[in-house]
Short mmCIF file of C-alpha atoms and ligand atoms in Angstrom, two decimals:
data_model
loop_
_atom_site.label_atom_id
_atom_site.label_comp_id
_atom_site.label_asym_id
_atom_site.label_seq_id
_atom_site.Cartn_x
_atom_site.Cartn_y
_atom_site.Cartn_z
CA UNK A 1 17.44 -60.60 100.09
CA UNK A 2 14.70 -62.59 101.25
CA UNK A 3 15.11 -64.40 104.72
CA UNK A 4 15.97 -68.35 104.79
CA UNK A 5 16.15 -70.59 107.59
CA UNK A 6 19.45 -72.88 106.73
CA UNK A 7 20.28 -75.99 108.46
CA UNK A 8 24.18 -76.73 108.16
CA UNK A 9 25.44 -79.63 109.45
CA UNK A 10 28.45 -80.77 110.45
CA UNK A 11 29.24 -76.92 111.03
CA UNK A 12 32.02 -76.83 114.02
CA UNK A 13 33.87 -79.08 111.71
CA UNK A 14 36.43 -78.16 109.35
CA UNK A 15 34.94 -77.28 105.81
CA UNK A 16 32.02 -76.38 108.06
CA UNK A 17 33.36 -74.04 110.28
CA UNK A 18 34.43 -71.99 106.92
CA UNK A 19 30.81 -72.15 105.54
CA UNK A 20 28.92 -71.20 108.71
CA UNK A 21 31.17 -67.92 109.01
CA UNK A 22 30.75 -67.29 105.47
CA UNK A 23 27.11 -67.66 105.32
CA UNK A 24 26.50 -65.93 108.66
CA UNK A 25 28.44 -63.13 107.73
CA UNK A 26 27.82 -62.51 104.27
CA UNK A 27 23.69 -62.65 104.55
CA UNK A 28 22.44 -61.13 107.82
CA UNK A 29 18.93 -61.99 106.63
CA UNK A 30 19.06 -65.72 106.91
CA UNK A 31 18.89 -67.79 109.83
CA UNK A 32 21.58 -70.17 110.27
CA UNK A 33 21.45 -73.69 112.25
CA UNK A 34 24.23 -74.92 113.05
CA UNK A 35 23.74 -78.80 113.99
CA UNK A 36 26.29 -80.88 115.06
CA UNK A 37 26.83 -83.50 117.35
CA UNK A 38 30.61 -82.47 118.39
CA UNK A 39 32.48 -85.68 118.19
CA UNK A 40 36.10 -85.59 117.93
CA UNK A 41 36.29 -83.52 115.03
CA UNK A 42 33.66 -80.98 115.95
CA UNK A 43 35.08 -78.06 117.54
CA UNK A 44 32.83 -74.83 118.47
CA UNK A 45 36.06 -73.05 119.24
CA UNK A 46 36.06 -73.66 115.21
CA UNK A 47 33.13 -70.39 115.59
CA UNK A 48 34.32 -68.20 118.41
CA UNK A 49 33.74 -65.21 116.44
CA UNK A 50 30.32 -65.70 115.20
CA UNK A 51 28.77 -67.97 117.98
CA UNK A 52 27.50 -64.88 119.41
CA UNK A 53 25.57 -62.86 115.69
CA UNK A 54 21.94 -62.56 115.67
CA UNK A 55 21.27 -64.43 112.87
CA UNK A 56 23.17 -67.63 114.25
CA UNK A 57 21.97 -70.51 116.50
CA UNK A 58 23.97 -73.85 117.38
CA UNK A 59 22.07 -76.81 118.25
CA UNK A 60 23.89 -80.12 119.40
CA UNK A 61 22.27 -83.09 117.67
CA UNK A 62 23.16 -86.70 116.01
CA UNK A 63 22.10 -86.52 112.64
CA UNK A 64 21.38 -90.36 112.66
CA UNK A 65 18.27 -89.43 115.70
CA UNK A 66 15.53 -89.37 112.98
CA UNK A 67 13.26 -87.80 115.68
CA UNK A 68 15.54 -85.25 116.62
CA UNK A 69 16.15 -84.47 112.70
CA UNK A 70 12.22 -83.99 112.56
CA UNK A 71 11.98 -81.51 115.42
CA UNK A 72 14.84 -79.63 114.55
CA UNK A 73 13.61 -79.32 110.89
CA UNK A 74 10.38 -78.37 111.79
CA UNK A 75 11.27 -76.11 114.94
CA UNK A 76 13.32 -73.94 113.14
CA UNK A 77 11.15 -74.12 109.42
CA UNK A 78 14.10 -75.48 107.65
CA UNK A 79 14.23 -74.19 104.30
CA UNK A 80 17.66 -75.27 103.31
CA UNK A 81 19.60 -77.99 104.70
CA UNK A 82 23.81 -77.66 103.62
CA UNK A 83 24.53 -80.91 104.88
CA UNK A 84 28.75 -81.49 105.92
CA UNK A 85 28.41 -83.56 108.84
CA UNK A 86 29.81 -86.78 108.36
CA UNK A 87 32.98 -89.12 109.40
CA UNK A 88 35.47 -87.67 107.65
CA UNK A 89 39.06 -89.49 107.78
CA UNK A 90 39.82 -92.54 105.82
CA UNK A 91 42.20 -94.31 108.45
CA UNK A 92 39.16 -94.38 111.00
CA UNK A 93 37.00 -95.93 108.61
CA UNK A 94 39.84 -98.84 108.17
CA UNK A 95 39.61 -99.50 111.65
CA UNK A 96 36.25 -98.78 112.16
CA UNK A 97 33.96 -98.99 109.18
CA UNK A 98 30.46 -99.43 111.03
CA UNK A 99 30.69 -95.61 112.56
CA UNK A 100 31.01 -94.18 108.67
CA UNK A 101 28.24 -96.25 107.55
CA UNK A 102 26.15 -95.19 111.02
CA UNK A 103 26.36 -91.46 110.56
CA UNK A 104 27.36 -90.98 106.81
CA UNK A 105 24.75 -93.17 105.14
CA UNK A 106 21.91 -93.84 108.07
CA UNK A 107 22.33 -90.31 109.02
CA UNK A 108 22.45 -88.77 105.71
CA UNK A 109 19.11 -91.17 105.32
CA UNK A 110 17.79 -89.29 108.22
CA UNK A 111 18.19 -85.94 107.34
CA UNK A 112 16.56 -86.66 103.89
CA UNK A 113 13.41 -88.42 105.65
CA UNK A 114 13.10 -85.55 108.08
CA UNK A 115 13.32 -83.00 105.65
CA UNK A 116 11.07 -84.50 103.27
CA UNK A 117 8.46 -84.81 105.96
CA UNK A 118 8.65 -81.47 106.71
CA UNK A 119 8.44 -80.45 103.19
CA UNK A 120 5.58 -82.20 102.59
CA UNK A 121 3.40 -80.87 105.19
CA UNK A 122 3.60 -77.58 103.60
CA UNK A 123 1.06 -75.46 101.05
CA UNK A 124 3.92 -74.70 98.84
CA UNK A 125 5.92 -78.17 99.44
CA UNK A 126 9.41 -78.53 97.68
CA UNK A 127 9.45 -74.72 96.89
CA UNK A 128 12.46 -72.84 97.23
CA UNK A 129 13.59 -75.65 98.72
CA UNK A 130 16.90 -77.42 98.63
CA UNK A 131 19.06 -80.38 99.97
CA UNK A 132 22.36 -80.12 99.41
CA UNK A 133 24.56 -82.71 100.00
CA UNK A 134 28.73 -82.21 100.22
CA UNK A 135 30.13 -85.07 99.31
CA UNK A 136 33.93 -86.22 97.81
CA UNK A 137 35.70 -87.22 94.96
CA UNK A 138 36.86 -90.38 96.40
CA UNK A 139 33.44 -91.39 95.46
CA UNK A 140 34.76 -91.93 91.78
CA UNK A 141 37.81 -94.12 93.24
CA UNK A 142 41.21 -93.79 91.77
CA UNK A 143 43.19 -92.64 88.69
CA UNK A 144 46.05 -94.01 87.10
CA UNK A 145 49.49 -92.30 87.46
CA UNK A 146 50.42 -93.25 83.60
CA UNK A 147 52.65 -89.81 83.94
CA UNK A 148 54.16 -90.44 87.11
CA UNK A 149 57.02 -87.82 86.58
CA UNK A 150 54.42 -85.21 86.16
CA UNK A 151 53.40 -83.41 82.58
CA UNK A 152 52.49 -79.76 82.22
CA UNK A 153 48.51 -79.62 83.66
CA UNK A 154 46.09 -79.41 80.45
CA UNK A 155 43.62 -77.11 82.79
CA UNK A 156 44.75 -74.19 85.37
CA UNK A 157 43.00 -71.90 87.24
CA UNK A 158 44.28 -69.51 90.18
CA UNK A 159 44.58 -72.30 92.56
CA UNK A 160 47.60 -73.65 90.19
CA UNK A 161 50.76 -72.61 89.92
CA UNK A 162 52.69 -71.91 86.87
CA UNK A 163 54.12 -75.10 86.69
CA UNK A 164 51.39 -76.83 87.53
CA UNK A 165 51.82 -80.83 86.83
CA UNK A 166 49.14 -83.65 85.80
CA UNK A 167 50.30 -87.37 86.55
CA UNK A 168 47.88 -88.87 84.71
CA UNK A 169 45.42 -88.50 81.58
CA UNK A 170 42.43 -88.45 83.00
CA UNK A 171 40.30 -86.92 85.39
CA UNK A 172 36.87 -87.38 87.28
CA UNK A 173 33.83 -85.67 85.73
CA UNK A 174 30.37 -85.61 87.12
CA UNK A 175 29.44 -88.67 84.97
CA UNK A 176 32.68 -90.85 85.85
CA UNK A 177 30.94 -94.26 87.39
CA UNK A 178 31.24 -94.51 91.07
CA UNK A 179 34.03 -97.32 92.18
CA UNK A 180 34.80 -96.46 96.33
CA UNK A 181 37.60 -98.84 97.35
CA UNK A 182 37.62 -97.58 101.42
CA UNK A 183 35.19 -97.74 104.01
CA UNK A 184 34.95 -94.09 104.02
CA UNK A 185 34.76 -93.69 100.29
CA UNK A 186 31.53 -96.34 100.19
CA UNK A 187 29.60 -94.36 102.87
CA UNK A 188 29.52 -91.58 101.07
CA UNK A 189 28.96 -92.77 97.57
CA UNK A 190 26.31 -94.68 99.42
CA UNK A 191 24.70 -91.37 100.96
CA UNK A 192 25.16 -89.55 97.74
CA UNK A 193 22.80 -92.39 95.97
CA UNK A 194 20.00 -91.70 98.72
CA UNK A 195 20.29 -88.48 98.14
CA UNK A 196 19.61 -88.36 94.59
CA UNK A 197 17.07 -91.15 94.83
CA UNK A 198 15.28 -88.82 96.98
CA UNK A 199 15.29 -86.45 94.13
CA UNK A 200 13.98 -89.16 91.66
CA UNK A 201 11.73 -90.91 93.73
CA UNK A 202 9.92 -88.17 95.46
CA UNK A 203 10.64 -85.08 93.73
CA UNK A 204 12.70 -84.14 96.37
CA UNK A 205 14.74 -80.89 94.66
CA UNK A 206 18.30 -82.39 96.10
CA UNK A 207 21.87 -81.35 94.66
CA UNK A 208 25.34 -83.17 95.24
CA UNK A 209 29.09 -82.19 94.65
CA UNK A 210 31.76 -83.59 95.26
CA UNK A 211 35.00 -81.59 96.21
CA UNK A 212 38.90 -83.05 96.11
CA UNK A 213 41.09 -82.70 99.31
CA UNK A 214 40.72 -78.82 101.01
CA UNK A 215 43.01 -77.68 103.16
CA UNK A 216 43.75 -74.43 105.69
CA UNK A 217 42.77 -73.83 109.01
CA UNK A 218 40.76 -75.95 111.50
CA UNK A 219 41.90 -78.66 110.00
CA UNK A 220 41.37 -81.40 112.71
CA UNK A 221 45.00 -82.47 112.72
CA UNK A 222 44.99 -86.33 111.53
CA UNK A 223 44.81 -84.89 108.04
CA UNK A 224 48.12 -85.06 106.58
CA UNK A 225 48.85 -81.27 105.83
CA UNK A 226 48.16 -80.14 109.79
CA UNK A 227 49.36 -82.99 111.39
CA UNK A 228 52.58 -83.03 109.45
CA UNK A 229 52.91 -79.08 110.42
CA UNK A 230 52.45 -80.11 114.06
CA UNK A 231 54.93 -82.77 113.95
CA UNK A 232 57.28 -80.83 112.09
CA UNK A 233 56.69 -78.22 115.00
CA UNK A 234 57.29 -80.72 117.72
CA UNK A 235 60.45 -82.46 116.05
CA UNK A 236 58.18 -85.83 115.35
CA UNK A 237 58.74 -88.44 112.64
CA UNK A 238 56.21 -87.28 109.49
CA UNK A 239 54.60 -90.89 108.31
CA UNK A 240 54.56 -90.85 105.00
CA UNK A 241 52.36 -93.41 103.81
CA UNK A 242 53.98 -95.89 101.45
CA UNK A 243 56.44 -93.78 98.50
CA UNK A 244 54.71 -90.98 99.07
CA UNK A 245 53.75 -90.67 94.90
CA UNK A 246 50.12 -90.48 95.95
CA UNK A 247 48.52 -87.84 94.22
CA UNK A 248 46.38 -85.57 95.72
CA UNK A 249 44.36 -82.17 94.04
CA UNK A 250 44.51 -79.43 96.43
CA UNK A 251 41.95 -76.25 97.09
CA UNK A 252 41.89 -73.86 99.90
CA UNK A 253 39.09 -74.44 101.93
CA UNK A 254 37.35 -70.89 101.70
CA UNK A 255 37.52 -71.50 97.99
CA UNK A 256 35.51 -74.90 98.48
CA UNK A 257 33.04 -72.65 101.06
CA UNK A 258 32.65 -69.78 98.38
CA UNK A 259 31.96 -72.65 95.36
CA UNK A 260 29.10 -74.04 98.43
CA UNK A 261 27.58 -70.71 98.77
CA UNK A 262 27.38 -69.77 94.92
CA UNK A 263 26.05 -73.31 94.37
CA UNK A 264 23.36 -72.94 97.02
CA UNK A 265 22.14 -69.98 95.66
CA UNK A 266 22.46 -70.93 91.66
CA UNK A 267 23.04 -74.26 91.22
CA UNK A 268 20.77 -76.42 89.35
CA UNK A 269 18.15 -79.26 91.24
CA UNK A 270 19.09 -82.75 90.73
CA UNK A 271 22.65 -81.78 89.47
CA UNK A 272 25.85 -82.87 89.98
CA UNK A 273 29.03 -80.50 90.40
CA UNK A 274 32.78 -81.20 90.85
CA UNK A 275 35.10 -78.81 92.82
CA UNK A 276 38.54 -78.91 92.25
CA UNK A 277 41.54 -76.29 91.70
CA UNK A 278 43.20 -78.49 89.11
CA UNK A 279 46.31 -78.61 91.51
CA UNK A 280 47.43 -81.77 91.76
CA UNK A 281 50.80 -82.79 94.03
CA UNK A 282 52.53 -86.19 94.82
CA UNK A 283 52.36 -86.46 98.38
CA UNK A 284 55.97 -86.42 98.97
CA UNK A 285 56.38 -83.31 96.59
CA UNK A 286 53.56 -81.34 98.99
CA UNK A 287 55.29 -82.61 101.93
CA UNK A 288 58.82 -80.99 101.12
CA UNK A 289 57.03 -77.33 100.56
CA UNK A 290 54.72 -77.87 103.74
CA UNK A 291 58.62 -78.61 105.64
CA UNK A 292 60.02 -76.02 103.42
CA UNK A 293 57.61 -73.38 104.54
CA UNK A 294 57.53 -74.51 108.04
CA UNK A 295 61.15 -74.39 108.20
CA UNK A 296 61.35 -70.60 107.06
CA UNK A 297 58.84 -69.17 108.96
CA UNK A 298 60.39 -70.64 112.47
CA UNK A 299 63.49 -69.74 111.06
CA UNK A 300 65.52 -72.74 111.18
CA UNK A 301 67.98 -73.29 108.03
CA UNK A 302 66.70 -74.99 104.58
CA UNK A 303 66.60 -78.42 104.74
CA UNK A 304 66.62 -78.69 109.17
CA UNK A 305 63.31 -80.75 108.79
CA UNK A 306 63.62 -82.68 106.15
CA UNK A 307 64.66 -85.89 107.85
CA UNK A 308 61.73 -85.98 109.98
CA UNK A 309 60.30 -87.96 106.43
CA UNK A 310 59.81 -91.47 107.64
CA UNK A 311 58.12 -93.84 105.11
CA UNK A 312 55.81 -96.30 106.41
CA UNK A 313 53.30 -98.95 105.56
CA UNK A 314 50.98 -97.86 102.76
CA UNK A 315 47.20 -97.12 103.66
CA UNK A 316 45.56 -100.65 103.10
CA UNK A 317 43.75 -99.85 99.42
CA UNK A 318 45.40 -96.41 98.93
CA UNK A 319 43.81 -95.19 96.15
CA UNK A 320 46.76 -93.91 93.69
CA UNK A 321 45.66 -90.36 92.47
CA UNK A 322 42.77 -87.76 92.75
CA UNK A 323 42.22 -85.56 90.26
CA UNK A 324 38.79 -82.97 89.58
CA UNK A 325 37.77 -81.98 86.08
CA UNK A 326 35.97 -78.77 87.50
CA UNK A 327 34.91 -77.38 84.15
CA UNK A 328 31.71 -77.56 84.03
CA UNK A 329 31.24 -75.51 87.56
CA UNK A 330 33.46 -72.74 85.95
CA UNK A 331 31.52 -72.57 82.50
CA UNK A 332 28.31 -73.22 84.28
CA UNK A 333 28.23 -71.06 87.46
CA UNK A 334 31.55 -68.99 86.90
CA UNK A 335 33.16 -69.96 89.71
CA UNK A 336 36.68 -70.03 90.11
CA UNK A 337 39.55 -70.47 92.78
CA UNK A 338 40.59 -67.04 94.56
CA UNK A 339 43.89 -68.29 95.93
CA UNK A 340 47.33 -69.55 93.84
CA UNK A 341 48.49 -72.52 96.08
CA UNK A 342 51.28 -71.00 97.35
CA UNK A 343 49.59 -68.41 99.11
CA UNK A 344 47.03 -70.82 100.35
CA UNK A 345 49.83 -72.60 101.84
CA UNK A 346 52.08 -70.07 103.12
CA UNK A 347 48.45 -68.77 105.22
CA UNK A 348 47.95 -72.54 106.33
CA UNK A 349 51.37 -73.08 107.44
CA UNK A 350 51.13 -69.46 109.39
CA UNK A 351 47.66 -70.23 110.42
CA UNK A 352 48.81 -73.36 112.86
CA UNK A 353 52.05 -71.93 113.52
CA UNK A 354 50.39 -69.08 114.90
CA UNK A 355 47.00 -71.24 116.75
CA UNK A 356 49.58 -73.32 118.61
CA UNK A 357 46.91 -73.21 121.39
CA UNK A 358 44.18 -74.79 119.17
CA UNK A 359 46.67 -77.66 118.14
CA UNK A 360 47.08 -78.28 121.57
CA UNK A 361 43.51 -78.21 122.63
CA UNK A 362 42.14 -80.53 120.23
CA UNK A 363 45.13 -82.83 120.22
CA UNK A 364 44.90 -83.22 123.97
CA UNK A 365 40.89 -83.79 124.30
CA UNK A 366 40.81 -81.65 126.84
CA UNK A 367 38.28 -79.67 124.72
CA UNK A 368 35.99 -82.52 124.20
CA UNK A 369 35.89 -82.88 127.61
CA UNK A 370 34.72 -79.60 128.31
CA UNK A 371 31.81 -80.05 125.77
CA UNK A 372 30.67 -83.28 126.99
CA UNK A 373 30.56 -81.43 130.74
CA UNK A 374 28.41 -78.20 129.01
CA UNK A 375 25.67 -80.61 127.07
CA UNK A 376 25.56 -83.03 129.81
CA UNK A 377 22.03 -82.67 130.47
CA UNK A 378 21.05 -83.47 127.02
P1 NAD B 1 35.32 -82.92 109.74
O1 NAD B 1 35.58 -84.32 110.20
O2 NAD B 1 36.32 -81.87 110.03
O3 NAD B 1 33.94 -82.42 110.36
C1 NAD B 1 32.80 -83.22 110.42
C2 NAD B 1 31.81 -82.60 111.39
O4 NAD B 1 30.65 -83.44 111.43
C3 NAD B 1 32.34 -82.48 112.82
O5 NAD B 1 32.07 -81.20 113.33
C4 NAD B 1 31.56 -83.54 113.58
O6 NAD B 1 31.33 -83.22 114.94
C5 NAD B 1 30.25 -83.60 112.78
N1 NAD B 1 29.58 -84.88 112.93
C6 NAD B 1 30.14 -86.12 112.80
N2 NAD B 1 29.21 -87.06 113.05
C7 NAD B 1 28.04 -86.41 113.32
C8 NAD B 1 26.72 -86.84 113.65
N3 NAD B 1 26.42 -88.13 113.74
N4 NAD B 1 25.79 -85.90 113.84
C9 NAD B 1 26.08 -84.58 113.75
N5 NAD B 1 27.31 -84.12 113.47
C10 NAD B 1 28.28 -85.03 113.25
O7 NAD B 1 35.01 -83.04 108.20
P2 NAD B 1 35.38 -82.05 107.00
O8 NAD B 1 36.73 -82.38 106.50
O9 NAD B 1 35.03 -80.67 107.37
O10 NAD B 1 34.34 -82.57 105.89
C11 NAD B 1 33.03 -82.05 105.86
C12 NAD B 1 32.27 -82.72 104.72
O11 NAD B 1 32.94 -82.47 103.48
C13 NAD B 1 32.18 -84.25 104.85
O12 NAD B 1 30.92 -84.64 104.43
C14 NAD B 1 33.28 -84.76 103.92
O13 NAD B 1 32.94 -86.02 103.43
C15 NAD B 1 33.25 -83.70 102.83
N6 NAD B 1 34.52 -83.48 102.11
C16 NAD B 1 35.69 -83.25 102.80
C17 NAD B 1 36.86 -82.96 102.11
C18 NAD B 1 38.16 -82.68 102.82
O14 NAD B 1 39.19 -82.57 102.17
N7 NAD B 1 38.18 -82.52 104.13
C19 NAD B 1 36.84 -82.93 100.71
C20 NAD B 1 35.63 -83.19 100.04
C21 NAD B 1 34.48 -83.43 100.76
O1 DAU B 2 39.66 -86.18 98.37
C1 DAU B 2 38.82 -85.66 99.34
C2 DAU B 2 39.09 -86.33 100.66
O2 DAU B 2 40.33 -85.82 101.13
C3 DAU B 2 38.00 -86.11 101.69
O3 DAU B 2 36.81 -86.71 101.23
C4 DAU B 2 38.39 -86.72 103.03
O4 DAU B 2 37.41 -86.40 104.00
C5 DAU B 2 39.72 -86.13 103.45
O5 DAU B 2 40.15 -86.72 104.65
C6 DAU B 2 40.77 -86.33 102.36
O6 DAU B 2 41.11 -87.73 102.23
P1 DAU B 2 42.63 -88.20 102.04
O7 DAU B 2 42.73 -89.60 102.49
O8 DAU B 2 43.10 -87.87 100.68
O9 DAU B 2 43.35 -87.18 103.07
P2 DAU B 2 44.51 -87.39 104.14
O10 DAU B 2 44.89 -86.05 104.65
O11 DAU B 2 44.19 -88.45 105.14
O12 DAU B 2 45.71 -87.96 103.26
C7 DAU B 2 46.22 -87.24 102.15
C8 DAU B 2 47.29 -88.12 101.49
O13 DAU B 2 48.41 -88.23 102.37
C9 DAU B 2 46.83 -89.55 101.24
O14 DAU B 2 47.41 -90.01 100.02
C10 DAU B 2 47.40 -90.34 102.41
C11 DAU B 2 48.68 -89.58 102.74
N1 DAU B 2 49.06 -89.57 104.17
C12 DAU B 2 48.13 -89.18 105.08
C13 DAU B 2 48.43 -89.15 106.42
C14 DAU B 2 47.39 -88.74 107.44
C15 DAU B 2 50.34 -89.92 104.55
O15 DAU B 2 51.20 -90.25 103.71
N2 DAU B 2 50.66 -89.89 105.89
C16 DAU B 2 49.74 -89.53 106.85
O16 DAU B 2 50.09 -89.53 108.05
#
């Protein structure tokens, strides 16, 4: 396998955490950057056991530092940028929109510009080159629930269970028209336009999917599967947004890194790819199993947790229901989810159950704290 010099940003953060340890571990030939700028979410305990592998390098950096983005690029002869970083939680961006649009869009707009650059100034320019932008399907905005009891799924794959259930008739494909209704959602529709604009301007060879809601591990726990395992831990009320008949479409996380690795490496320039386990849950449905399996693996009796469930005010614009067509990734690039959801959650549910240490780490700041001391000089 040749040798590559990949920039991944955003990579002590959830998703990429999972795709720095799978790239650095699965080709021992490539270089990989990690650059992040280890904000709230960032965590480089996320990495402890490959922070220290030859063939991996962390550098802390603000994607939105154009400058910086050109050194870096250059510095390190960036061949292929995976780029995660971003703000990533839709109740931030309700409070505080202009931070999204600062890092997702601006810095996004960075990135391209430096890497460009770069690219330019070289014999062989844009070849074997690639920008690859992670984006989300809240991009595409929201689907009706016109079967809001739930009808057997049309489409399964491993990620589903047997009864699988679709609440609505359609789904988002790579050509459904872009219609963000939150803060959060707008950034990144917005950086996914630069992106390919990049492409169809310049030439740049650029490549965008967009992936429905991952969880597992390092998780940062706002999201509503870890922080409802923590609170369900710690005996606190579980907020469930509105009715809780949100629906949501579910893939384990090192099934979203594995679909990022095979697209990297065979994916098609300029194209668009959705990710998605067809495994769609109502919120409150998802939140009985997460109590359910919390419950039995600390042992208390069926049912101890269960009135924890507090409903509260809905999410100002909550978009109704999520749901991937991923087809065309599966007949395309044969990939498919590796883990039925069950599993995936039963290792989630273990995973914080058993990290109680991280929970309390990045819930108390006390990590952040330690990072800001260790890059102080920078
Ligand atoms: P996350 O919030 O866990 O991690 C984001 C990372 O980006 C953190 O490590 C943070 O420190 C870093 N970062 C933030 N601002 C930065 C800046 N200005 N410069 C450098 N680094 C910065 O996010 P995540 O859930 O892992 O999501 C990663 C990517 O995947 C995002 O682009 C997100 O939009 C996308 N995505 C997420 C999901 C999901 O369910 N979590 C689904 C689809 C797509
Ligand atoms: O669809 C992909 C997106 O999934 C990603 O692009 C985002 O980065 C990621 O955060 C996630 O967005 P959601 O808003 O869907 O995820 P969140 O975990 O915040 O919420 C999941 C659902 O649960 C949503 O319908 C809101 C609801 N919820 C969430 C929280 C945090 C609650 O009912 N109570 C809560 O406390």
């Amino acid at each position: 396998m040749a040798s590559r010099n990949i920039l991944i940003t955003g990579g002590a953060g959830f998703i990429g955490s999972h795709v720095v340890r799978l790239f650095v571990n699965k080709y021992p030939d490539y270089n990989i950057i990690n650059l992040d700028n280890l904000t709230y979410a960032g965590n480089l305990a996320n990495l402890s056991d490959i922070e220290n592998a030859p063939n991996y390098k962390f550098v802390k950096a603000d994607i939105a530092d154009l400058d910086e983005m050109r050194q870096i690029i250059r510095e390190n002869k960036i061949d292929g940028v995976i780029h995660l970083a971003a703000e990533s939680h839709v109740d931030r961006s309700i409070k505080d929109p202009f931070v999204f649009a600062r890092t997702n869009v601006m810095g996004t707009l960075a990135l391209l510009q430096a890497a460009k650059e770069y690219w330019d100034s070289l014999p062989d320019k844009y070849e074997n080159k690639l920008f690859y932008h992670i984006s989300t399907d809240e991009v595409y905005g929201a689907l009706e629930l016109t079967n809001p009891e739930g009808v057997p799924a049309p489409f399964t794959t491993k990620a589903s269970s047997k009864d699988d259930m679709a609440y609505g008739t359609e789904f988002f494909v790579e050509t459904t028209k872009y219609n963000p209704h939150s803060p959060y959602s707008a950034s990144k529709a917005s950086s996914d336009h630069f992106v390919r604009a990049y492409h169809d301007t310049y030439g740049m060879p650029t490549l965008v999917t967009n992936c429905s809601n991952n969880y597992g591990p390092y998780q940062f726990p706002e999201k509503l599967i870890p922080l409802f395992i923590n609170n369900i831990r710690h005996r606190k009320p579980l907020p469930v947004y509105g009715k809780g008949e949100n629906v949501r479409d579910w893939l384990f996380v090192e099934d979203h890194a594995r679909a990022i690795d095979l697209i990297f490496h065979k994916g098609k320039v300029a194209e668009t790819y959705n990710i998605g386990g067809f495994n769609e849950w109502k919120n409150i449905d998802l939140i009985k199993v997460v109590i359910s399996t919390v419950d039995r693996l600390l042992g208390n009796p069926e049912g101890y947790s269960q009135d924890l469930i507090t409903y509260v005010t809905d999410r100002p614009g909550h978009d109704m229901r999520y749901a991937i067509d991923s087809r065309k990734l599966q007949k395309e690039l044969g990939w498919e989810p590796s883990l039925q959801f069950e599993e995936g959650i039963e290792k989630t549910v273990k995973w914080y159950l058993e990290h109680e240490d991280w929970l309390q780490n990045v819930t108390s700041g006390e990590y952040q704290k330690y990072y800001d001391s260790m890059y102080a000089d920078r």
